[in-house]
Amino acid sequence: MASPAETERREPVNEQIVANMYASMRTELNQIYSKITELEMDASEHSLVINAIQPLDPSRRCYRMIGGVLVERTIKEVLPAVERNKEGIEEVIARLNEALEKKKREIAEFEAKYKIRIRKPDSDVKDDSNRKEGSAQGVLVGPASSSE
């Protein structure tokens, strides 16, 4: 048997609930985008480190931050660990990109189901007011980046 929260998630009761669900989905999408950006920056930093230490003598001293503690190692010990970390980050980025595409499809389906249209900024509203709409009713939602 479905809980009331699951039932509400499947079939919203009114426009306000639909708008809130849509805003929540857009927020999740933005969080995924920001996490991907953050991890891409980390992968880029790992690449810079790898490129900087790869040509050096493997027995040379190297310092690495582990859990907030700076430890002394050799390049021979640090380089494989940095490469593994970079590969792990790239795998996470790939999974997040898959989740991003899934969330985009979910949002597109939600928009189609509830006939959601994104409200244009104030300057564009004048142009849209002259257009006649059909009998289809939908939910108007403001831009995801606007804060009220």
Coordinates of N, CA, C and O in Angstrom, one line a residue:
M1 N 0.8 -1.2 0.0 CA 0.0 0.0 0.0 C 0.9 1.2 0.0 O 1.9 1.3 0.7
A2 N 0.5 2.2 -0.8 CA 1.4 3.4 -1.0 C 1.1 4.4 0.2 O 0.0 4.5 0.7
S3 N 2.1 5.0 0.7 CA 2.0 6.0 1.8 C 1.4 7.3 1.2 O 1.5 7.5 0.0
P4 N 0.9 8.1 2.0 CA 0.3 9.4 1.5 C 1.3 10.2 0.7 O 1.0 10.9 -0.3
A5 N 2.6 10.2 1.2 CA 3.6 11.0 0.5 C 3.9 10.5 -0.9 O 4.0 11.2 -1.9
E6 N 3.8 9.1 -1.1 CA 4.0 8.5 -2.4 C 2.9 8.9 -3.3 O 3.0 9.2 -4.5
T7 N 1.7 8.8 -2.8 CA 0.5 9.1 -3.6 C 0.5 10.6 -4.0 O 0.2 10.9 -5.2
E8 N 0.9 11.5 -3.1 CA 1.0 12.9 -3.4 C 2.0 13.1 -4.5 O 1.9 13.9 -5.4
R9 N 3.1 12.4 -4.4 CA 4.2 12.5 -5.4 C 3.7 12.1 -6.8 O 4.1 12.6 -7.8
R10 N 2.9 11.1 -6.9 CA 2.5 10.5 -8.1 C 1.4 11.5 -8.8 O 1.5 11.8 -10.0
E11 N 0.4 11.9 -8.0 CA -0.7 12.7 -8.6 C -0.9 13.9 -7.7 O -1.6 13.9 -6.7
P12 N -0.3 15.0 -8.1 CA -0.5 16.3 -7.4 C -1.9 16.7 -7.4 O -2.7 16.5 -8.3
V13 N -2.3 17.4 -6.3 CA -3.7 17.8 -6.1 C -4.0 19.1 -6.8 O -5.0 19.3 -7.4
N14 N -3.1 20.1 -6.7 CA -3.4 21.4 -7.3 C -2.2 22.0 -7.9 O -1.1 21.4 -7.8
E15 N -2.3 23.2 -8.5 CA -1.2 23.8 -9.2 C -0.1 24.2 -8.3 O 1.1 24.1 -8.7
Q16 N -0.3 24.5 -7.1 CA 0.8 24.9 -6.1 C 1.7 23.7 -5.9 O 2.9 23.8 -5.9
I17 N 1.0 22.5 -5.7 CA 1.8 21.3 -5.4 C 2.6 21.0 -6.7 O 3.8 20.6 -6.6
V18 N 2.0 21.1 -7.9 CA 2.7 20.8 -9.1 C 3.9 21.8 -9.2 O 5.0 21.4 -9.6
A19 N 3.7 23.1 -9.0 CA 4.8 24.0 -9.0 C 5.9 23.7 -8.0 O 7.1 23.8 -8.4
N20 N 5.5 23.3 -6.8 CA 6.5 23.0 -5.8 C 7.3 21.7 -6.3 O 8.6 21.7 -6.1
M21 N 6.6 20.7 -6.8 CA 7.3 19.5 -7.3 C 8.3 19.9 -8.4 O 9.4 19.4 -8.5
Y22 N 7.8 20.7 -9.3 CA 8.7 21.2 -10.4 C 9.9 21.9 -10.0 O 11.0 21.7 -10.4
A23 N 9.7 22.8 -9.0 CA 10.8 23.6 -8.5 C 11.8 22.7 -7.8 O 13.0 22.8 -7.9
S24 N 11.3 21.6 -7.1 CA 12.2 20.7 -6.4 C 13.0 19.9 -7.4 O 14.2 19.7 -7.2
M25 N 12.3 19.5 -8.5 CA 13.1 18.8 -9.6 C 14.1 19.7 -10.2 O 15.2 19.2 -10.5
R26 N 13.8 20.9 -10.4 CA 14.8 21.9 -11.0 C 16.0 22.1 -10.0 O 17.1 22.2 -10.5
T27 N 15.7 22.1 -8.7 CA 16.7 22.3 -7.7 C 17.7 21.1 -7.8 O 18.9 21.2 -7.7
E28 N 17.1 19.9 -7.8 CA 17.9 18.7 -7.9 C 18.8 18.7 -9.2 O 20.0 18.3 -9.1
L29 N 18.2 19.1 -10.3 CA 19.0 19.2 -11.5 C 20.2 20.2 -11.3 O 21.3 19.9 -11.7
N30 N 19.9 21.4 -10.7 CA 21.0 22.3 -10.5 C 22.0 21.8 -9.6 O 23.2 22.1 -9.7
Q31 N 21.6 21.0 -8.6 CA 22.6 20.4 -7.6 C 23.5 19.4 -8.4 O 24.7 19.3 -8.1
I32 N 22.9 18.6 -9.3 CA 23.7 17.7 -10.1 C 24.7 18.4 -10.9 O 25.9 18.1 -11.0
Y33 N 24.2 19.5 -11.6 CA 25.1 20.3 -12.4 C 26.3 20.9 -11.6 O 27.5 20.8 -12.0
S34 N 26.0 21.4 -10.4 CA 27.1 22.0 -9.6 C 28.1 20.9 -9.1 O 29.3 21.2 -9.0
K35 N 27.6 19.7 -8.8 CA 28.4 18.7 -8.3 C 29.4 18.2 -9.4 O 30.5 18.0 -9.2
I36 N 28.8 18.1 -10.7 CA 29.6 17.7 -11.8 C 30.7 18.8 -12.0 O 31.9 18.4 -12.3
T37 N 30.4 20.0 -12.0 CA 31.3 21.1 -12.2 C 32.4 21.0 -11.1 O 33.6 21.1 -11.4
E38 N 32.1 20.8 -9.9 CA 33.0 20.7 -8.8 C 34.0 19.5 -9.0 O 35.2 19.6 -8.9
L39 N 33.4 18.4 -9.4 CA 34.3 17.2 -9.6 C 35.1 17.3 -10.9 O 36.3 16.8 -10.9
E40 N 34.7 18.0 -11.9 CA 35.5 18.3 -13.1 C 36.7 19.2 -12.7 O 37.8 19.0 -13.2
M41 N 36.5 20.1 -11.8 CA 37.6 20.9 -11.3 C 38.6 20.1 -10.6 O 39.8 20.3 -10.7
D42 N 38.1 19.2 -9.7 CA 39.0 18.3 -9.0 C 39.8 17.4 -9.9 O 41.0 17.2 -9.8
A43 N 39.1 16.9 -11.0 CA 39.8 16.0 -11.9 C 40.9 16.8 -12.7 O 42.0 16.3 -13.0
S44 N 40.6 18.1 -13.0 CA 41.5 18.9 -13.7 C 42.7 19.2 -12.8 O 43.9 19.2 -13.2
E45 N 42.5 19.4 -11.5 CA 43.6 19.6 -10.5 C 44.5 18.4 -10.4 O 45.7 18.4 -10.4
H46 N 43.8 17.2 -10.4 CA 44.6 15.9 -10.4 C 45.4 15.8 -11.7 O 46.6 15.4 -11.6
S47 N 44.9 16.2 -12.8 CA 45.7 16.1 -14.1 C 46.9 17.0 -14.0 O 48.0 16.6 -14.4
L48 N 46.7 18.2 -13.4 CA 47.8 19.1 -13.3 C 48.9 18.6 -12.4 O 50.1 18.6 -12.8
V49 N 48.5 17.9 -11.3 CA 49.5 17.3 -10.4 C 50.2 16.2 -11.1 O 51.5 16.1 -11.1
I50 N 49.4 15.3 -11.8 CA 50.0 14.2 -12.5 C 51.0 14.7 -13.6 O 52.2 14.2 -13.6
N51 N 50.6 15.7 -14.3 CA 51.5 16.2 -15.4 C 52.8 16.9 -14.8 O 53.9 16.8 -15.4
A52 N 52.6 17.4 -13.6 CA 53.8 18.1 -13.0 C 54.8 17.1 -12.4 O 56.0 17.3 -12.5
I53 N 54.3 16.0 -11.8 CA 55.2 15.1 -11.1 C 55.7 13.9 -12.0 O 56.6 13.2 -11.6
Q54 N 55.0 13.6 -13.1 CA 55.3 12.4 -13.9 C 56.7 12.5 -14.4 O 57.4 11.4 -14.4
P55 N 57.2 13.6 -15.0 CA 58.6 13.5 -15.5 C 59.7 13.6 -14.5 O 60.9 13.4 -14.8
L56 N 59.4 13.7 -13.2 CA 60.4 13.8 -12.2 C 60.9 12.5 -11.8 O 60.3 11.4 -12.0
D57 N 62.0 12.5 -11.1 CA 62.6 11.2 -10.6 C 61.7 10.5 -9.6 O 61.3 11.2 -8.6
P58 N 61.4 9.3 -9.8 CA 60.4 8.6 -8.9 C 60.9 8.5 -7.4 O 60.1 8.4 -6.5
S59 N 62.2 8.6 -7.1 CA 62.7 8.5 -5.8 C 62.6 9.9 -5.1 O 63.0 10.0 -3.9
R60 N 62.3 10.9 -5.8 CA 62.3 12.3 -5.3 C 61.2 12.4 -4.2 O 60.1 11.8 -4.3
R61 N 61.5 13.2 -3.2 CA 60.5 13.5 -2.1 C 59.3 14.2 -2.6 O 59.4 15.1 -3.5
C62 N 58.1 13.9 -2.0 CA 56.9 14.5 -2.5 C 56.0 14.6 -1.2 O 56.0 13.7 -0.4
Y63 N 55.2 15.6 -1.2 CA 54.3 15.8 0.0 C 52.9 15.7 -0.5 O 52.5 16.2 -1.6
R64 N 52.1 15.0 0.3 CA 50.7 14.8 -0.1 C 49.8 15.1 1.1 O 50.1 14.7 2.2
M65 N 48.7 15.7 0.9 CA 47.7 16.0 2.0 C 46.8 14.8 2.1 O 46.1 14.5 1.1
I66 N 46.7 14.2 3.2 CA 45.8 13.1 3.4 C 45.0 13.4 4.7 O 45.5 13.4 5.8
G67 N 43.7 13.6 4.5 CA 42.8 13.8 5.6 C 43.2 15.0 6.4 O 43.1 15.0 7.6
G68 N 43.7 16.1 5.8 CA 44.2 17.3 6.5 C 45.6 17.2 7.1 O 46.0 18.1 7.8
V69 N 46.3 16.1 6.9 CA 47.6 15.9 7.4 C 48.6 15.9 6.2 O 48.4 15.1 5.2
L70 N 49.6 16.6 6.2 CA 50.6 16.6 5.2 C 51.6 15.5 5.5 O 52.3 15.5 6.5
V71 N 51.8 14.6 4.5 CA 52.7 13.5 4.8 C 53.8 13.5 3.7 O 53.5 13.9 2.5
E72 N 54.9 13.0 4.0 CA 56.1 12.9 3.1 C 56.1 11.5 2.5 O 56.0 10.5 3.2
R73 N 56.2 11.5 1.2 CA 56.2 10.2 0.4 C 57.2 10.5 -0.7 O 57.9 11.5 -0.8
T74 N 57.3 9.5 -1.6 CA 58.1 9.6 -2.8 C 57.1 9.7 -4.0 O 55.9 9.3 -3.9
I75 N 57.6 10.2 -5.1 CA 56.7 10.4 -6.3 C 56.3 9.0 -6.7 O 55.1 8.8 -7.1
K76 N 57.1 8.0 -6.5 CA 56.7 6.6 -6.9 C 55.5 6.1 -6.1 O 54.7 5.4 -6.7
E77 N 55.4 6.6 -4.9 CA 54.2 6.2 -4.1 C 53.0 7.0 -4.3 O 51.9 6.5 -4.3
V78 N 53.2 8.3 -4.6 CA 52.1 9.3 -4.7 C 51.4 9.2 -6.1 O 50.2 9.3 -6.2
L79 N 52.2 9.1 -7.2 CA 51.7 9.1 -8.5 C 50.6 8.1 -8.8 O 49.5 8.5 -9.3
P80 N 50.8 6.8 -8.4 CA 49.7 5.9 -8.7 C 48.4 6.2 -7.9 O 47.3 6.0 -8.4
A81 N 48.6 6.7 -6.7 CA 47.4 7.1 -5.8 C 46.6 8.2 -6.5 O 45.4 8.2 -6.5
V82 N 47.4 9.2 -6.9 CA 46.7 10.4 -7.6 C 46.0 10.0 -8.9 O 44.9 10.4 -9.1
E83 N 46.6 9.1 -9.6 CA 46.0 8.6 -10.9 C 44.7 7.8 -10.5 O 43.7 7.9 -11.2
R84 N 44.8 6.9 -9.5 CA 43.6 6.2 -9.1 C 42.4 7.1 -8.6 O 41.3 6.9 -9.0
N85 N 42.8 8.2 -7.9 CA 41.8 9.1 -7.4 C 41.2 9.8 -8.6 O 40.0 10.0 -8.7
K86 N 42.0 10.2 -9.6 CA 41.5 10.9 -10.8 C 40.5 9.9 -11.5 O 39.4 10.4 -12.0
E87 N 40.9 8.7 -11.7 CA 40.0 7.7 -12.4 C 38.7 7.6 -11.6 O 37.6 7.5 -12.2
G88 N 38.7 7.5 -10.3 CA 37.5 7.4 -9.5 C 36.6 8.6 -9.7 O 35.4 8.5 -9.8
I89 N 37.2 9.8 -9.7 CA 36.5 11.0 -9.9 C 35.8 11.0 -11.3 O 34.6 11.4 -11.4
E90 N 36.5 10.5 -12.3 CA 36.0 10.5 -13.6 C 34.8 9.5 -13.7 O 33.8 9.7 -14.4
E91 N 34.9 8.4 -13.0 CA 33.8 7.4 -12.9 C 32.5 8.1 -12.3 O 31.4 7.9 -12.7
V92 N 32.7 8.8 -11.2 CA 31.6 9.5 -10.5 C 31.0 10.5 -11.4 O 29.8 10.7 -11.5
I93 N 31.8 11.3 -12.2 CA 31.3 12.2 -13.1 C 30.5 11.6 -14.2 O 29.4 12.1 -14.5
A94 N 30.9 10.4 -14.7 CA 30.1 9.7 -15.7 C 28.8 9.2 -15.1 O 27.7 9.4 -15.8
R95 N 28.8 8.7 -13.9 CA 27.5 8.4 -13.2 C 26.6 9.6 -13.0 O 25.4 9.5 -13.2
L96 N 27.2 10.7 -12.6 CA 26.4 11.9 -12.4 C 25.8 12.4 -13.8 O 24.7 12.9 -13.8
N97 N 26.6 12.3 -14.8 CA 26.1 12.7 -16.2 C 24.9 11.8 -16.6 O 23.9 12.3 -17.1
E98 N 24.9 10.5 -16.2 CA 23.8 9.6 -16.5 C 22.6 10.1 -15.7 O 21.4 10.1 -16.2
A99 N 22.8 10.4 -14.4 CA 21.7 10.8 -13.5 C 21.2 12.2 -14.0 O 19.9 12.4 -14.0
L100 N 22.0 13.0 -14.5 CA 21.6 14.3 -15.1 C 20.7 14.1 -16.3 O 19.6 14.7 -16.4
E101 N 21.1 13.2 -17.2 CA 20.2 12.9 -18.4 C 18.9 12.3 -17.9 O 17.8 12.7 -18.5
K102 N 18.9 11.5 -16.9 CA 17.6 10.9 -16.4 C 16.7 11.9 -15.8 O 15.5 12.0 -16.1
K103 N 17.3 12.8 -15.1 CA 16.6 13.9 -14.4 C 16.0 14.9 -15.5 O 14.9 15.3 -15.4
K104 N 16.8 15.1 -16.5 CA 16.3 16.0 -17.6 C 15.1 15.4 -18.3 O 14.1 16.1 -18.6
R105 N 15.2 14.0 -18.6 CA 14.0 13.4 -19.2 C 12.8 13.4 -18.3 O 11.7 13.6 -18.7
E106 N 13.0 13.2 -17.0 CA 12.0 13.2 -16.0 C 11.3 14.6 -15.9 O 10.1 14.7 -15.9
I107 N 12.1 15.7 -16.0 CA 11.6 17.0 -16.0 C 10.8 17.3 -17.3 O 9.7 17.9 -17.2
A108 N 11.3 16.8 -18.4 CA 10.6 17.0 -19.7 C 9.3 16.3 -19.7 O 8.3 16.9 -20.1
E109 N 9.2 15.1 -19.1 CA 8.0 14.4 -19.1 C 7.0 15.1 -18.1 O 5.8 15.2 -18.4
F110 N 7.5 15.6 -17.0 CA 6.7 16.3 -16.1 C 6.1 17.6 -16.7 O 4.9 17.9 -16.5
E111 N 7.0 18.3 -17.4 CA 6.5 19.5 -18.1 C 5.4 19.2 -19.1 O 4.4 19.9 -19.3
A112 N 5.6 18.1 -19.9 CA 4.6 17.7 -20.9 C 3.3 17.3 -20.2 O 2.2 17.7 -20.7
K113 N 3.4 16.5 -19.2 CA 2.2 16.0 -18.5 C 1.3 17.1 -17.9 O 0.1 17.1 -18.0
Y114 N 2.0 18.1 -17.3 CA 1.2 19.2 -16.6 C 1.2 20.5 -17.5 O 0.8 21.5 -17.0
K115 N 1.7 20.4 -18.7 CA 1.7 21.6 -19.6 C 2.4 22.8 -19.0 O 1.9 23.9 -18.9
I116 N 3.6 22.6 -18.4 CA 4.3 23.6 -17.7 C 5.1 24.4 -18.8 O 5.7 23.9 -19.6
R117 N 4.9 25.7 -18.6 CA 5.7 26.7 -19.4 C 6.5 27.6 -18.5 O 6.0 28.0 -17.5
I118 N 7.7 27.9 -18.9 CA 8.6 28.8 -18.1 C 8.2 30.2 -18.4 O 8.1 30.6 -19.6
R119 N 7.9 31.0 -17.4 CA 7.5 32.4 -17.6 C 8.7 33.1 -18.0 O 9.8 33.0 -17.4
K120 N 8.6 34.0 -19.0 CA 9.7 34.8 -19.5 C 9.9 35.9 -18.6 O 9.1 36.3 -17.8
P121 N 11.1 36.5 -18.7 CA 11.4 37.8 -17.9 C 10.4 38.8 -18.3 O 9.8 38.8 -19.3
D122 N 10.2 39.8 -17.4 CA 9.2 40.9 -17.6 C 9.2 41.5 -19.0 O 8.2 41.9 -19.5
S123 N 10.4 41.7 -19.6 CA 10.5 42.4 -20.9 C 9.8 41.6 -22.0 O 9.3 42.1 -22.9
D124 N 9.9 40.3 -21.9 CA 9.3 39.4 -22.9 C 7.8 39.1 -22.7 O 7.1 38.7 -23.6
V125 N 7.3 39.4 -21.5 CA 5.9 39.1 -21.2 C 5.0 39.9 -22.1 O 3.9 39.4 -22.6
K126 N 5.3 41.2 -22.5 CA 4.5 42.0 -23.3 C 4.3 41.3 -24.7 O 3.2 41.4 -25.2
D127 N 5.3 40.7 -25.2 CA 5.2 40.1 -26.5 C 4.3 38.9 -26.5 O 3.5 38.6 -27.4
D128 N 4.3 38.1 -25.4 CA 3.5 36.9 -25.2 C 2.0 37.3 -25.0 O 1.1 36.5 -25.3
S129 N 1.7 38.5 -24.4 CA 0.3 38.8 -24.1 C -0.5 39.0 -25.3 O -1.8 38.8 -25.2
N130 N 0.0 39.3 -26.4 CA -0.8 39.4 -27.7 C -1.1 38.1 -28.3 O -2.0 38.1 -29.2
R131 N -0.4 37.1 -28.0 CA -0.7 35.7 -28.6 C -1.9 35.1 -27.9 O -2.1 35.2 -26.7
K132 N -2.8 34.5 -28.7 CA -3.9 33.8 -28.2 C -3.6 32.4 -27.9 O -3.0 31.7 -28.7
E133 N -4.0 31.9 -26.7 CA -3.7 30.6 -26.3 C -4.9 29.7 -26.6 O -6.0 30.2 -26.6
G134 N -4.6 28.4 -26.8 CA -5.7 27.5 -27.0 C -6.4 27.2 -25.7 O -6.2 27.9 -24.7
S135 N -7.3 26.2 -25.7 CA -8.1 25.9 -24.5 C -7.3 25.1 -23.5 O -7.8 24.9 -22.4
A136 N -6.1 24.7 -23.8 CA -5.3 23.9 -22.9 C -4.8 24.8 -21.7 O -4.4 25.9 -21.8
Q137 N -5.0 24.2 -20.5 CA -4.6 24.9 -19.3 C -3.3 24.3 -18.8 O -3.1 23.1 -18.9
G138 N -2.4 25.1 -18.3 CA -1.1 24.6 -17.8 C -0.7 25.4 -16.6 O -1.4 26.3 -16.2
V139 N 0.4 25.0 -16.0 CA 1.0 25.7 -14.9 C 2.1 26.6 -15.3 O 3.0 26.1 -16.1
L140 N 2.1 27.8 -14.9 CA 3.1 28.7 -15.2 C 4.1 28.7 -14.0 O 3.7 28.8 -12.9
V141 N 5.4 28.6 -14.4 CA 6.4 28.6 -13.4 C 7.5 29.6 -13.7 O 7.9 29.7 -14.9
G142 N 8.0 30.3 -12.8 CA 9.0 31.3 -13.0 C 10.3 30.7 -13.3 O 10.5 29.4 -13.1
P143 N 11.3 31.4 -13.7 CA 12.7 30.9 -14.0 C 13.2 30.2 -12.7 O 13.0 30.7 -11.6
A144 N 14.0 29.2 -12.9 CA 14.6 28.4 -11.8 C 15.5 29.3 -11.0 O 15.7 29.1 -9.8
S145 N 16.2 30.3 -11.6 CA 17.2 31.0 -10.9 C 16.6 32.2 -10.1 O 17.3 32.9 -9.3
S146 N 15.3 32.5 -10.3 CA 14.7 33.7 -9.6 C 14.4 33.3 -8.2 O 13.9 32.2 -7.9
S147 N 14.7 34.2 -7.3 CA 14.3 34.0 -5.9 C 13.3 35.0 -5.5 O 13.5 36.2 -5.7
E148 N 12.3 34.6 -4.8 CA 11.2 35.5 -4.4 C 11.2 35.7 -2.9 O 11.5 34.9 -2.2

